[in-house]
Amino acid sequence: MASPPYFKVNIMTERLRIAVQKKGRLADESFSALKKCGLRFTIRGDGLLARVKNLPIDLLLVRDDDIPNFVSSGASDIGIVGENVLKEDMLNAKDPMSLTIERRLGFSRCNLCLASIDGGNIQTPKDLEGTKIATSYPGILGQYLSDNNINAECIEMKGAVELAPRIGVAPSICDLVSSGATLEANGLQAFATILKSEAVLIKTGQELSKEKQEIYDQLISRLDGVIRSKDSKYIMLNAPKSQIETISKILPGSDAPTIIPLAGNDDLVAVQAVCTENVFWETLEALKKAGARSILVLPIEKMMG
Ligand code: ATP
Ligand code: ZN
């Protein structure tokens, strides 16, 4: 006979819940960032929840537009969402949203731009005066227009905004742009950026339970390692002793490099450094010019401390 529910003892630990986009431009990079933090999970076609196998964490798989609301209402403890969606939701919310941006994640970068017909008579924000603008971001656009004292009418469209000028809805649009290819394909040209966006980690404004806070702190510490190691490289090279100072100055974003003597060679040393900024070909050319030889640039997978 089955026991009545009040006989059941809850031995489950609390699980931190992260809201992430199920499918779309944010989804893959969000999953990949979480996997780099060591979370093991599988995304199934129709599931709303994915259980992380090796940590007390669940992923809530939803549409990106719902993420700020889920986190603010406490249905999820944290979430990963585009800043564009976050800002629009905050501007449109009836009650103030109880959430904070905890980390900028550096992926899903895009710009919210004003664009109009290429070669047409709207070329600057001032030309928008008295016209109509089609957008899925009436909140952000409305704020931009009022900040810049422009009187224009926002026509809200849920999608296919780039078609608005062609079908005569509005001569200009305010939409997300990454490469500009969609604009170009529709005979449009961007003339102003009103918001630069990237994925952000948001957290409920409510205090987490002690257990959840511990899981959260562990995740954040790993995430910081992932963010830092993303653009970081380990550089190894050999250089004349006399050039160490010049070479150290060229190494981008590095603290004091490690200098190691080379066996059987009094003039040369090995220099090793973690560079926290991108290392470009130009940097390597400058290092070579300064006397560096056998230059190796290695990716860094994880960083801590
Ligand atoms: P959903 O079904 O979850 O509502 P969606 O169609 O609203 O998805 P996507 O097109 O998947 O959204 O975009 C999600 C987010 O990815 C955007 O809100 C934005 O932050 C980011 N993004 C990055 N590049 C682009 C781009 N070129 N166009 C649109 N969004 C982009
Ligand atoms: Zn969406």
mmCIF file of C-alpha atoms and ligand atoms in Angstrom:
data_model
loop_
_atom_site.group_PDB
_atom_site.id
_atom_site.type_symbol
_atom_site.label_atom_id
_atom_site.label_comp_id
_atom_site.label_asym_id
_atom_site.label_seq_id
_atom_site.Cartn_x
_atom_site.Cartn_y
_atom_site.Cartn_z
ATOM 1 C CA MET A 1 0.000 0.000 0.000
ATOM 2 C CA ALA A 2 1.319 3.438 -0.883
ATOM 3 C CA SER A 3 2.151 5.679 2.072
ATOM 4 C CA PRO A 4 0.241 8.910 2.409
ATOM 5 C CA PRO A 5 2.384 11.858 1.280
ATOM 6 C CA TYR A 6 3.000 13.144 4.837
ATOM 7 C CA PHE A 7 5.000 10.004 5.650
ATOM 8 C CA LYS A 8 7.512 10.783 2.936
ATOM 9 C CA VAL A 9 10.761 12.257 4.188
ATOM 10 C CA ASN A 10 12.254 14.852 1.883
ATOM 11 C CA ILE A 11 15.926 13.980 1.684
ATOM 12 C CA MET A 12 16.461 15.892 -1.552
ATOM 13 C CA THR A 13 18.906 18.762 -1.363
ATOM 14 C CA GLU A 14 17.714 22.080 -2.701
ATOM 15 C CA ARG A 15 18.537 22.665 -6.334
ATOM 16 C CA LEU A 16 19.560 25.980 -7.858
ATOM 17 C CA ARG A 17 17.407 26.777 -10.868
ATOM 18 C CA ILE A 18 18.834 28.543 -13.931
ATOM 19 C CA ALA A 19 16.500 29.829 -16.656
ATOM 20 C CA VAL A 20 18.063 29.556 -20.120
ATOM 21 C CA GLN A 21 16.744 29.939 -23.648
ATOM 22 C CA LYS A 22 15.618 26.550 -24.916
ATOM 23 C CA LYS A 23 16.326 27.176 -28.581
ATOM 24 C CA GLY A 24 17.669 30.170 -30.481
ATOM 25 C CA ARG A 25 20.609 32.532 -30.717
ATOM 26 C CA LEU A 26 21.371 32.473 -27.001
ATOM 27 C CA ALA A 27 20.779 28.798 -26.312
ATOM 28 C CA ASP A 28 23.903 27.080 -27.629
ATOM 29 C CA GLU A 29 26.353 29.545 -26.122
ATOM 30 C CA SER A 30 24.510 29.486 -22.785
ATOM 31 C CA PHE A 31 24.723 25.675 -22.708
ATOM 32 C CA SER A 32 28.348 25.788 -23.727
ATOM 33 C CA ALA A 33 29.250 28.308 -20.958
ATOM 34 C CA LEU A 34 27.511 26.111 -18.370
ATOM 35 C CA LYS A 35 29.255 22.999 -19.670
ATOM 36 C CA LYS A 36 32.604 24.795 -19.403
ATOM 37 C CA CYS A 37 31.697 25.356 -15.734
ATOM 38 C CA GLY A 38 31.621 21.571 -15.396
ATOM 39 C CA LEU A 39 27.826 21.079 -15.447
ATOM 40 C CA ARG A 40 26.811 17.789 -17.036
ATOM 41 C CA PHE A 41 23.340 17.739 -18.594
ATOM 42 C CA THR A 42 21.435 16.610 -21.681
ATOM 43 C CA ILE A 43 18.864 18.724 -23.500
ATOM 44 C CA ARG A 44 15.923 16.664 -24.749
ATOM 45 C CA GLY A 45 13.537 17.872 -27.427
ATOM 46 C CA ASP A 46 10.406 18.583 -25.417
ATOM 47 C CA GLY A 47 11.591 18.928 -21.809
ATOM 48 C CA LEU A 48 11.008 22.083 -19.790
ATOM 49 C CA LEU A 49 13.554 21.100 -17.165
ATOM 50 C CA ALA A 50 17.016 19.569 -17.598
ATOM 51 C CA ARG A 51 18.609 18.072 -14.520
ATOM 52 C CA VAL A 52 22.322 18.635 -14.023
ATOM 53 C CA LYS A 53 23.738 15.211 -13.203
ATOM 54 C CA ASN A 54 26.751 16.152 -11.137
ATOM 55 C CA LEU A 55 25.558 19.257 -9.215
ATOM 56 C CA PRO A 56 22.301 20.253 -7.472
ATOM 57 C CA ILE A 57 21.241 22.485 -10.369
ATOM 58 C CA ASP A 58 18.263 22.371 -12.760
ATOM 59 C CA LEU A 59 17.968 24.215 -16.044
ATOM 60 C CA LEU A 60 14.610 25.739 -16.838
ATOM 61 C CA LEU A 61 14.336 25.728 -20.639
ATOM 62 C CA VAL A 62 12.152 28.585 -21.835
ATOM 63 C CA ARG A 63 11.691 31.382 -24.394
ATOM 64 C CA ASP A 64 14.155 34.208 -23.813
ATOM 65 C CA ASP A 65 11.364 36.771 -23.372
ATOM 66 C CA ASP A 66 10.126 34.918 -20.275
ATOM 67 C CA ILE A 67 13.497 34.773 -18.502
ATOM 68 C CA PRO A 68 13.480 38.175 -16.688
ATOM 69 C CA ASN A 69 9.961 37.480 -15.416
ATOM 70 C CA PHE A 70 10.795 33.977 -14.221
ATOM 71 C CA VAL A 71 13.813 35.236 -12.288
ATOM 72 C CA SER A 72 12.026 38.265 -10.894
ATOM 73 C CA SER A 73 9.059 36.180 -9.742
ATOM 74 C CA GLY A 74 11.273 33.543 -8.112
ATOM 75 C CA ALA A 75 10.268 30.704 -10.491
ATOM 76 C CA SER A 76 13.997 30.579 -11.255
ATOM 77 C CA ASP A 77 16.901 31.723 -9.060
ATOM 78 C CA ILE A 78 19.115 32.958 -11.880
ATOM 79 C CA GLY A 79 18.925 33.254 -15.657
ATOM 80 C CA ILE A 80 20.931 33.942 -18.794
ATOM 81 C CA VAL A 81 19.364 36.483 -21.131
ATOM 82 C CA GLY A 82 20.249 39.166 -23.685
ATOM 83 C CA GLU A 83 20.548 42.626 -22.199
ATOM 84 C CA ASN A 84 18.179 43.861 -24.918
ATOM 85 C CA VAL A 85 15.377 41.603 -23.667
ATOM 86 C CA LEU A 86 16.168 42.392 -20.038
ATOM 87 C CA LYS A 87 16.044 46.152 -20.582
ATOM 88 C CA GLU A 88 12.866 45.985 -22.660
ATOM 89 C CA ASP A 89 11.117 43.822 -20.052
ATOM 90 C CA MET A 90 12.226 46.121 -17.212
ATOM 91 C CA LEU A 91 10.883 49.168 -19.060
ATOM 92 C CA ASN A 92 7.545 47.472 -19.787
ATOM 93 C CA ALA A 93 7.009 45.779 -16.404
ATOM 94 C CA LYS A 94 4.026 47.070 -14.413
ATOM 95 C CA ASP A 95 5.791 46.432 -11.092
ATOM 96 C CA PRO A 96 9.523 47.023 -10.637
ATOM 97 C CA MET A 97 11.433 43.801 -11.306
ATOM 98 C CA SER A 98 13.383 42.354 -8.439
ATOM 99 C CA LEU A 99 16.596 41.274 -10.151
ATOM 100 C CA THR A 100 20.223 42.209 -10.603
ATOM 101 C CA ILE A 101 22.809 41.777 -13.383
ATOM 102 C CA GLU A 102 25.555 39.665 -11.800
ATOM 103 C CA ARG A 103 27.897 39.046 -14.741
ATOM 104 C CA ARG A 104 28.310 40.148 -18.352
ATOM 105 C CA LEU A 105 29.010 36.983 -20.294
ATOM 106 C CA GLY A 106 30.568 38.300 -23.504
ATOM 107 C CA PHE A 107 28.558 36.215 -25.974
ATOM 108 C CA SER A 108 25.465 36.769 -28.169
ATOM 109 C CA ARG A 109 26.682 40.271 -28.830
ATOM 110 C CA CYS A 110 24.422 42.401 -31.002
ATOM 111 C CA ASN A 111 23.390 46.023 -31.427
ATOM 112 C CA LEU A 112 19.932 47.517 -31.338
ATOM 113 C CA CYS A 113 20.091 49.878 -34.292
ATOM 114 C CA LEU A 114 18.037 52.435 -36.136
ATOM 115 C CA ALA A 115 17.973 51.714 -39.859
ATOM 116 C CA SER A 116 16.185 53.052 -42.899
ATOM 117 C CA ILE A 117 16.073 52.676 -46.652
ATOM 118 C CA ASP A 118 19.580 52.849 -48.093
ATOM 119 C CA GLY A 119 19.922 56.191 -49.891
ATOM 120 C CA GLY A 120 16.528 57.412 -48.606
ATOM 121 C CA ASN A 121 15.846 60.684 -46.815
ATOM 122 C CA ILE A 122 16.204 59.362 -43.242
ATOM 123 C CA GLN A 123 19.946 59.330 -42.569
ATOM 124 C CA THR A 124 20.293 60.600 -39.004
ATOM 125 C CA PRO A 125 18.215 60.305 -35.808
ATOM 126 C CA LYS A 126 17.003 63.902 -36.273
ATOM 127 C CA ASP A 127 15.389 62.932 -39.602
ATOM 128 C CA LEU A 128 13.044 60.629 -37.640
ATOM 129 C CA GLU A 129 11.059 63.635 -36.384
ATOM 130 C CA GLY A 130 7.364 63.185 -37.224
ATOM 131 C CA THR A 131 7.864 59.748 -38.835
ATOM 132 C CA LYS A 132 6.950 56.167 -37.916
ATOM 133 C CA ILE A 133 9.466 53.536 -36.731
ATOM 134 C CA ALA A 134 8.719 49.803 -36.682
ATOM 135 C CA THR A 135 10.242 47.838 -33.772
ATOM 136 C CA SER A 136 9.932 44.933 -31.359
ATOM 137 C CA TYR A 137 11.533 47.165 -28.704
ATOM 138 C CA PRO A 138 9.011 49.955 -28.045
ATOM 139 C CA GLY A 139 10.268 50.451 -24.492
ATOM 140 C CA ILE A 140 13.945 50.999 -25.332
ATOM 141 C CA LEU A 141 13.136 52.968 -28.492
ATOM 142 C CA GLY A 142 10.593 55.130 -26.647
ATOM 143 C CA GLN A 143 13.185 55.993 -24.020
ATOM 144 C CA TYR A 144 15.806 56.813 -26.664
ATOM 145 C CA LEU A 145 13.377 59.080 -28.532
ATOM 146 C CA SER A 146 12.365 60.967 -25.413
ATOM 147 C CA ASP A 147 16.009 61.297 -24.233
ATOM 148 C CA ASN A 148 16.858 62.815 -27.615
ATOM 149 C CA ASN A 149 13.731 64.986 -27.913
ATOM 150 C CA ILE A 150 12.551 63.272 -31.072
ATOM 151 C CA ASN A 151 8.819 62.972 -31.721
ATOM 152 C CA ALA A 152 8.180 59.811 -33.692
ATOM 153 C CA GLU A 153 5.588 57.054 -33.568
ATOM 154 C CA CYS A 154 6.660 53.510 -32.575
ATOM 155 C CA ILE A 155 4.835 50.809 -34.509
ATOM 156 C CA GLU A 156 5.213 47.565 -32.565
ATOM 157 C CA MET A 157 5.890 44.397 -34.556
ATOM 158 C CA LYS A 158 6.657 41.024 -32.973
ATOM 159 C CA GLY A 159 8.880 39.835 -35.815
ATOM 160 C CA ALA A 160 9.968 40.439 -39.441
ATOM 161 C CA VAL A 161 10.586 44.094 -38.566
ATOM 162 C CA GLU A 162 13.035 44.432 -41.451
ATOM 163 C CA LEU A 163 10.121 44.061 -43.881
ATOM 164 C CA ALA A 164 8.290 47.126 -42.518
ATOM 165 C CA PRO A 165 9.744 49.710 -44.953
ATOM 166 C CA ARG A 166 9.094 47.504 -47.973
ATOM 167 C CA ILE A 167 5.447 46.901 -47.104
ATOM 168 C CA GLY A 168 4.857 50.546 -46.229
ATOM 169 C CA VAL A 169 4.368 50.138 -42.464
ATOM 170 C CA ALA A 170 7.132 52.597 -41.557
ATOM 171 C CA PRO A 171 10.100 54.102 -43.434
ATOM 172 C CA SER A 172 12.564 53.116 -40.703
ATOM 173 C CA ILE A 173 13.050 50.370 -38.159
ATOM 174 C CA CYS A 174 14.737 49.792 -34.821
ATOM 175 C CA ASP A 175 16.004 46.227 -34.695
ATOM 176 C CA LEU A 176 18.843 43.943 -33.620
ATOM 177 C CA VAL A 177 21.844 43.807 -35.907
ATOM 178 C CA SER A 178 24.888 41.565 -35.689
ATOM 179 C CA SER A 179 26.506 41.265 -39.122
ATOM 180 C CA GLY A 180 24.189 43.658 -41.008
ATOM 181 C CA ALA A 181 23.473 41.028 -43.696
ATOM 182 C CA THR A 182 19.708 40.977 -43.031
ATOM 183 C CA LEU A 183 19.534 44.755 -43.312
ATOM 184 C CA GLU A 184 21.493 44.716 -46.540
ATOM 185 C CA ALA A 185 19.312 41.981 -48.017
ATOM 186 C CA ASN A 186 16.309 44.240 -47.404
ATOM 187 C CA GLY A 187 17.872 47.386 -48.854
ATOM 188 C CA LEU A 188 18.309 48.995 -45.426
ATOM 189 C CA GLN A 189 21.200 50.761 -43.769
ATOM 190 C CA ALA A 190 21.846 51.303 -40.056
ATOM 191 C CA PHE A 191 22.528 54.912 -39.061
ATOM 192 C CA ALA A 192 22.619 54.766 -35.240
ATOM 193 C CA THR A 193 23.134 52.249 -32.441
ATOM 194 C CA ILE A 194 20.875 52.775 -29.452
ATOM 195 C CA LEU A 195 21.941 49.786 -27.331
ATOM 196 C CA LYS A 196 24.942 47.460 -27.334
ATOM 197 C CA SER A 197 23.865 44.097 -25.999
ATOM 198 C CA GLU A 198 25.422 40.862 -24.816
ATOM 199 C CA ALA A 199 24.240 37.909 -22.735
ATOM 200 C CA VAL A 200 24.067 38.649 -19.005
ATOM 201 C CA LEU A 201 23.604 36.517 -15.926
ATOM 202 C CA ILE A 202 20.713 37.813 -13.850
ATOM 203 C CA LYS A 203 19.770 36.866 -10.303
ATOM 204 C CA THR A 204 16.655 37.231 -8.201
ATOM 205 C CA GLY A 205 16.706 40.190 -5.833
ATOM 206 C CA GLN A 206 15.484 37.847 -3.075
ATOM 207 C CA GLU A 207 18.045 36.292 -0.764
ATOM 208 C CA LEU A 208 18.877 32.666 -1.622
ATOM 209 C CA SER A 209 18.714 29.913 0.984
ATOM 210 C CA LYS A 210 22.092 28.994 2.484
ATOM 211 C CA GLU A 211 22.243 25.814 0.417
ATOM 212 C CA LYS A 212 21.400 27.539 -2.856
ATOM 213 C CA GLN A 213 23.801 30.393 -2.091
ATOM 214 C CA GLU A 214 26.647 27.883 -1.764
ATOM 215 C CA ILE A 215 25.842 26.300 -5.128
ATOM 216 C CA TYR A 216 25.510 29.773 -6.650
ATOM 217 C CA ASP A 217 28.899 30.904 -5.275
ATOM 218 C CA GLN A 218 30.576 27.811 -6.667
ATOM 219 C CA LEU A 219 28.991 28.340 -10.070
ATOM 220 C CA ILE A 220 29.985 32.035 -10.146
ATOM 221 C CA SER A 221 33.562 31.269 -9.227
ATOM 222 C CA ARG A 222 33.764 28.765 -12.076
ATOM 223 C CA LEU A 223 31.999 31.144 -14.452
ATOM 224 C CA ASP A 224 34.531 33.867 -13.634
ATOM 225 C CA GLY A 225 37.255 31.402 -14.579
ATOM 226 C CA VAL A 226 35.508 30.674 -17.872
ATOM 227 C CA ILE A 227 35.030 34.382 -18.665
ATOM 228 C CA ARG A 228 38.644 35.210 -17.823
ATOM 229 C CA SER A 229 40.128 32.306 -19.722
ATOM 230 C CA LYS A 230 38.077 33.055 -22.855
ATOM 231 C CA ASP A 231 40.404 35.705 -24.236
ATOM 232 C CA SER A 232 43.433 34.608 -22.253
ATOM 233 C CA LYS A 233 46.437 32.916 -23.762
ATOM 234 C CA TYR A 234 49.635 31.470 -22.378
ATOM 235 C CA ILE A 235 52.688 32.804 -24.198
ATOM 236 C CA MET A 236 56.057 31.094 -24.166
ATOM 237 C CA LEU A 237 59.114 32.482 -25.912
ATOM 238 C CA ASN A 238 62.875 32.736 -25.765
ATOM 239 C CA ALA A 239 64.517 36.149 -25.600
ATOM 240 C CA PRO A 240 67.886 37.827 -25.048
ATOM 241 C CA LYS A 241 68.265 38.835 -21.385
ATOM 242 C CA SER A 242 68.817 42.453 -22.431
ATOM 243 C CA GLN A 243 65.352 42.565 -24.044
ATOM 244 C CA ILE A 244 63.254 41.251 -21.134
ATOM 245 C CA GLU A 245 61.909 44.665 -20.181
ATOM 246 C CA THR A 246 60.915 45.630 -23.741
ATOM 247 C CA ILE A 247 59.311 42.253 -24.324
ATOM 248 C CA SER A 248 57.373 42.323 -21.047
ATOM 249 C CA LYS A 249 55.843 45.652 -22.075
ATOM 250 C CA ILE A 250 54.599 44.179 -25.366
ATOM 251 C CA LEU A 251 52.855 41.174 -23.749
ATOM 252 C CA PRO A 252 49.166 42.224 -23.653
ATOM 253 C CA GLY A 253 47.487 42.366 -20.234
ATOM 254 C CA SER A 254 50.058 40.213 -18.460
ATOM 255 C CA ASP A 255 51.349 40.484 -14.919
ATOM 256 C CA ALA A 256 55.064 39.971 -14.248
ATOM 257 C CA PRO A 257 56.183 37.160 -16.577
ATOM 258 C CA THR A 258 58.093 34.113 -15.379
ATOM 259 C CA ILE A 259 61.743 34.213 -16.490
ATOM 260 C CA ILE A 260 63.591 30.903 -16.645
ATOM 261 C CA PRO A 261 67.308 30.437 -17.434
ATOM 262 C CA LEU A 262 68.100 28.231 -20.434
ATOM 263 C CA ALA A 263 70.566 25.405 -19.889
ATOM 264 C CA GLY A 264 73.923 26.066 -21.518
ATOM 265 C CA ASN A 265 73.002 29.585 -22.673
ATOM 266 C CA ASP A 266 73.909 32.672 -20.659
ATOM 267 C CA ASP A 267 72.412 35.261 -23.012
ATOM 268 C CA LEU A 268 68.962 33.778 -23.629
ATOM 269 C CA VAL A 269 66.094 33.208 -21.177
ATOM 270 C CA ALA A 270 62.671 31.599 -21.510
ATOM 271 C CA VAL A 271 59.787 34.000 -20.842
ATOM 272 C CA GLN A 272 56.323 32.711 -19.948
ATOM 273 C CA ALA A 273 53.223 34.790 -19.250
ATOM 274 C CA VAL A 274 49.441 34.629 -19.045
ATOM 275 C CA CYS A 275 48.009 37.305 -21.311
ATOM 276 C CA THR A 276 44.470 38.267 -20.371
ATOM 277 C CA GLU A 277 43.789 40.090 -23.611
ATOM 278 C CA ASN A 278 43.593 38.764 -27.127
ATOM 279 C CA VAL A 279 46.961 38.030 -28.693
ATOM 280 C CA PHE A 280 47.003 39.182 -32.308
ATOM 281 C CA TRP A 281 49.513 38.484 -35.097
ATOM 282 C CA GLU A 282 50.680 42.099 -34.707
ATOM 283 C CA THR A 283 51.695 41.319 -31.102
ATOM 284 C CA LEU A 284 53.763 38.330 -32.229
ATOM 285 C CA GLU A 285 55.412 40.423 -34.943
ATOM 286 C CA ALA A 286 56.285 43.095 -32.366
ATOM 287 C CA LEU A 287 57.714 40.429 -30.034
ATOM 288 C CA LYS A 288 59.819 38.993 -32.835
ATOM 289 C CA LYS A 289 61.084 42.450 -33.767
ATOM 290 C CA ALA A 290 62.115 42.960 -30.132
ATOM 291 C CA GLY A 291 64.283 39.833 -30.318
ATOM 292 C CA ALA A 292 61.900 37.067 -29.176
ATOM 293 C CA ARG A 293 62.273 33.654 -30.802
ATOM 294 C CA SER A 294 60.386 30.307 -30.682
ATOM 295 C CA ILE A 295 57.170 32.085 -29.737
ATOM 296 C CA LEU A 296 54.315 29.778 -28.713
ATOM 297 C CA VAL A 297 50.752 30.911 -27.967
ATOM 298 C CA LEU A 298 48.666 28.346 -26.093
ATOM 299 C CA PRO A 299 44.946 28.411 -25.237
ATOM 300 C CA ILE A 300 43.984 28.349 -21.558
ATOM 301 C CA GLU A 301 41.115 26.073 -20.657
ATOM 302 C CA LYS A 302 40.459 26.974 -17.034
ATOM 303 C CA MET A 303 41.655 29.605 -14.534
ATOM 304 C CA MET A 304 41.169 29.948 -10.805
ATOM 305 C CA GLY A 305 42.618 32.155 -8.097
HETATM 306 P P1 ATP B 1 12.589 32.767 -28.428
HETATM 307 O O1 ATP B 1 11.927 31.694 -29.199
HETATM 308 O O2 ATP B 1 13.370 32.211 -27.254
HETATM 309 O O3 ATP B 1 11.661 33.884 -28.032
HETATM 310 P P2 ATP B 1 13.751 34.746 -30.235
HETATM 311 O O4 ATP B 1 13.367 34.451 -31.633
HETATM 312 O O5 ATP B 1 13.065 35.848 -29.506
HETATM 313 O O6 ATP B 1 13.707 33.371 -29.389
HETATM 314 P P3 ATP B 1 16.586 34.755 -30.932
HETATM 315 O O7 ATP B 1 16.523 35.192 -32.341
HETATM 316 O O8 ATP B 1 16.957 33.353 -30.639
HETATM 317 O O9 ATP B 1 15.255 35.130 -30.116
HETATM 318 O O10 ATP B 1 17.604 35.734 -30.178
HETATM 319 C C1 ATP B 1 17.823 35.624 -28.810
HETATM 320 C C2 ATP B 1 18.791 36.701 -28.375
HETATM 321 O O11 ATP B 1 20.040 36.493 -29.006
HETATM 322 C C3 ATP B 1 18.411 38.127 -28.733
HETATM 323 O O12 ATP B 1 17.469 38.692 -27.853
HETATM 324 C C4 ATP B 1 19.755 38.808 -28.623
HETATM 325 O O13 ATP B 1 20.071 39.080 -27.269
HETATM 326 C C5 ATP B 1 20.724 37.736 -29.127
HETATM 327 N N1 ATP B 1 21.187 37.976 -30.536
HETATM 328 C C6 ATP B 1 22.452 37.932 -30.931
HETATM 329 N N2 ATP B 1 22.598 38.210 -32.227
HETATM 330 C C7 ATP B 1 21.411 38.461 -32.698
HETATM 331 C C8 ATP B 1 20.907 38.815 -33.989
HETATM 332 N N3 ATP B 1 21.688 38.980 -35.055
HETATM 333 N N4 ATP B 1 19.589 38.951 -34.140
HETATM 334 C C9 ATP B 1 18.783 38.753 -33.104
HETATM 335 N N5 ATP B 1 19.220 38.448 -31.835
HETATM 336 C C10 ATP B 1 20.509 38.297 -31.629
HETATM 337 ZN ZN ZN B 2 12.165 35.821 -27.850
#
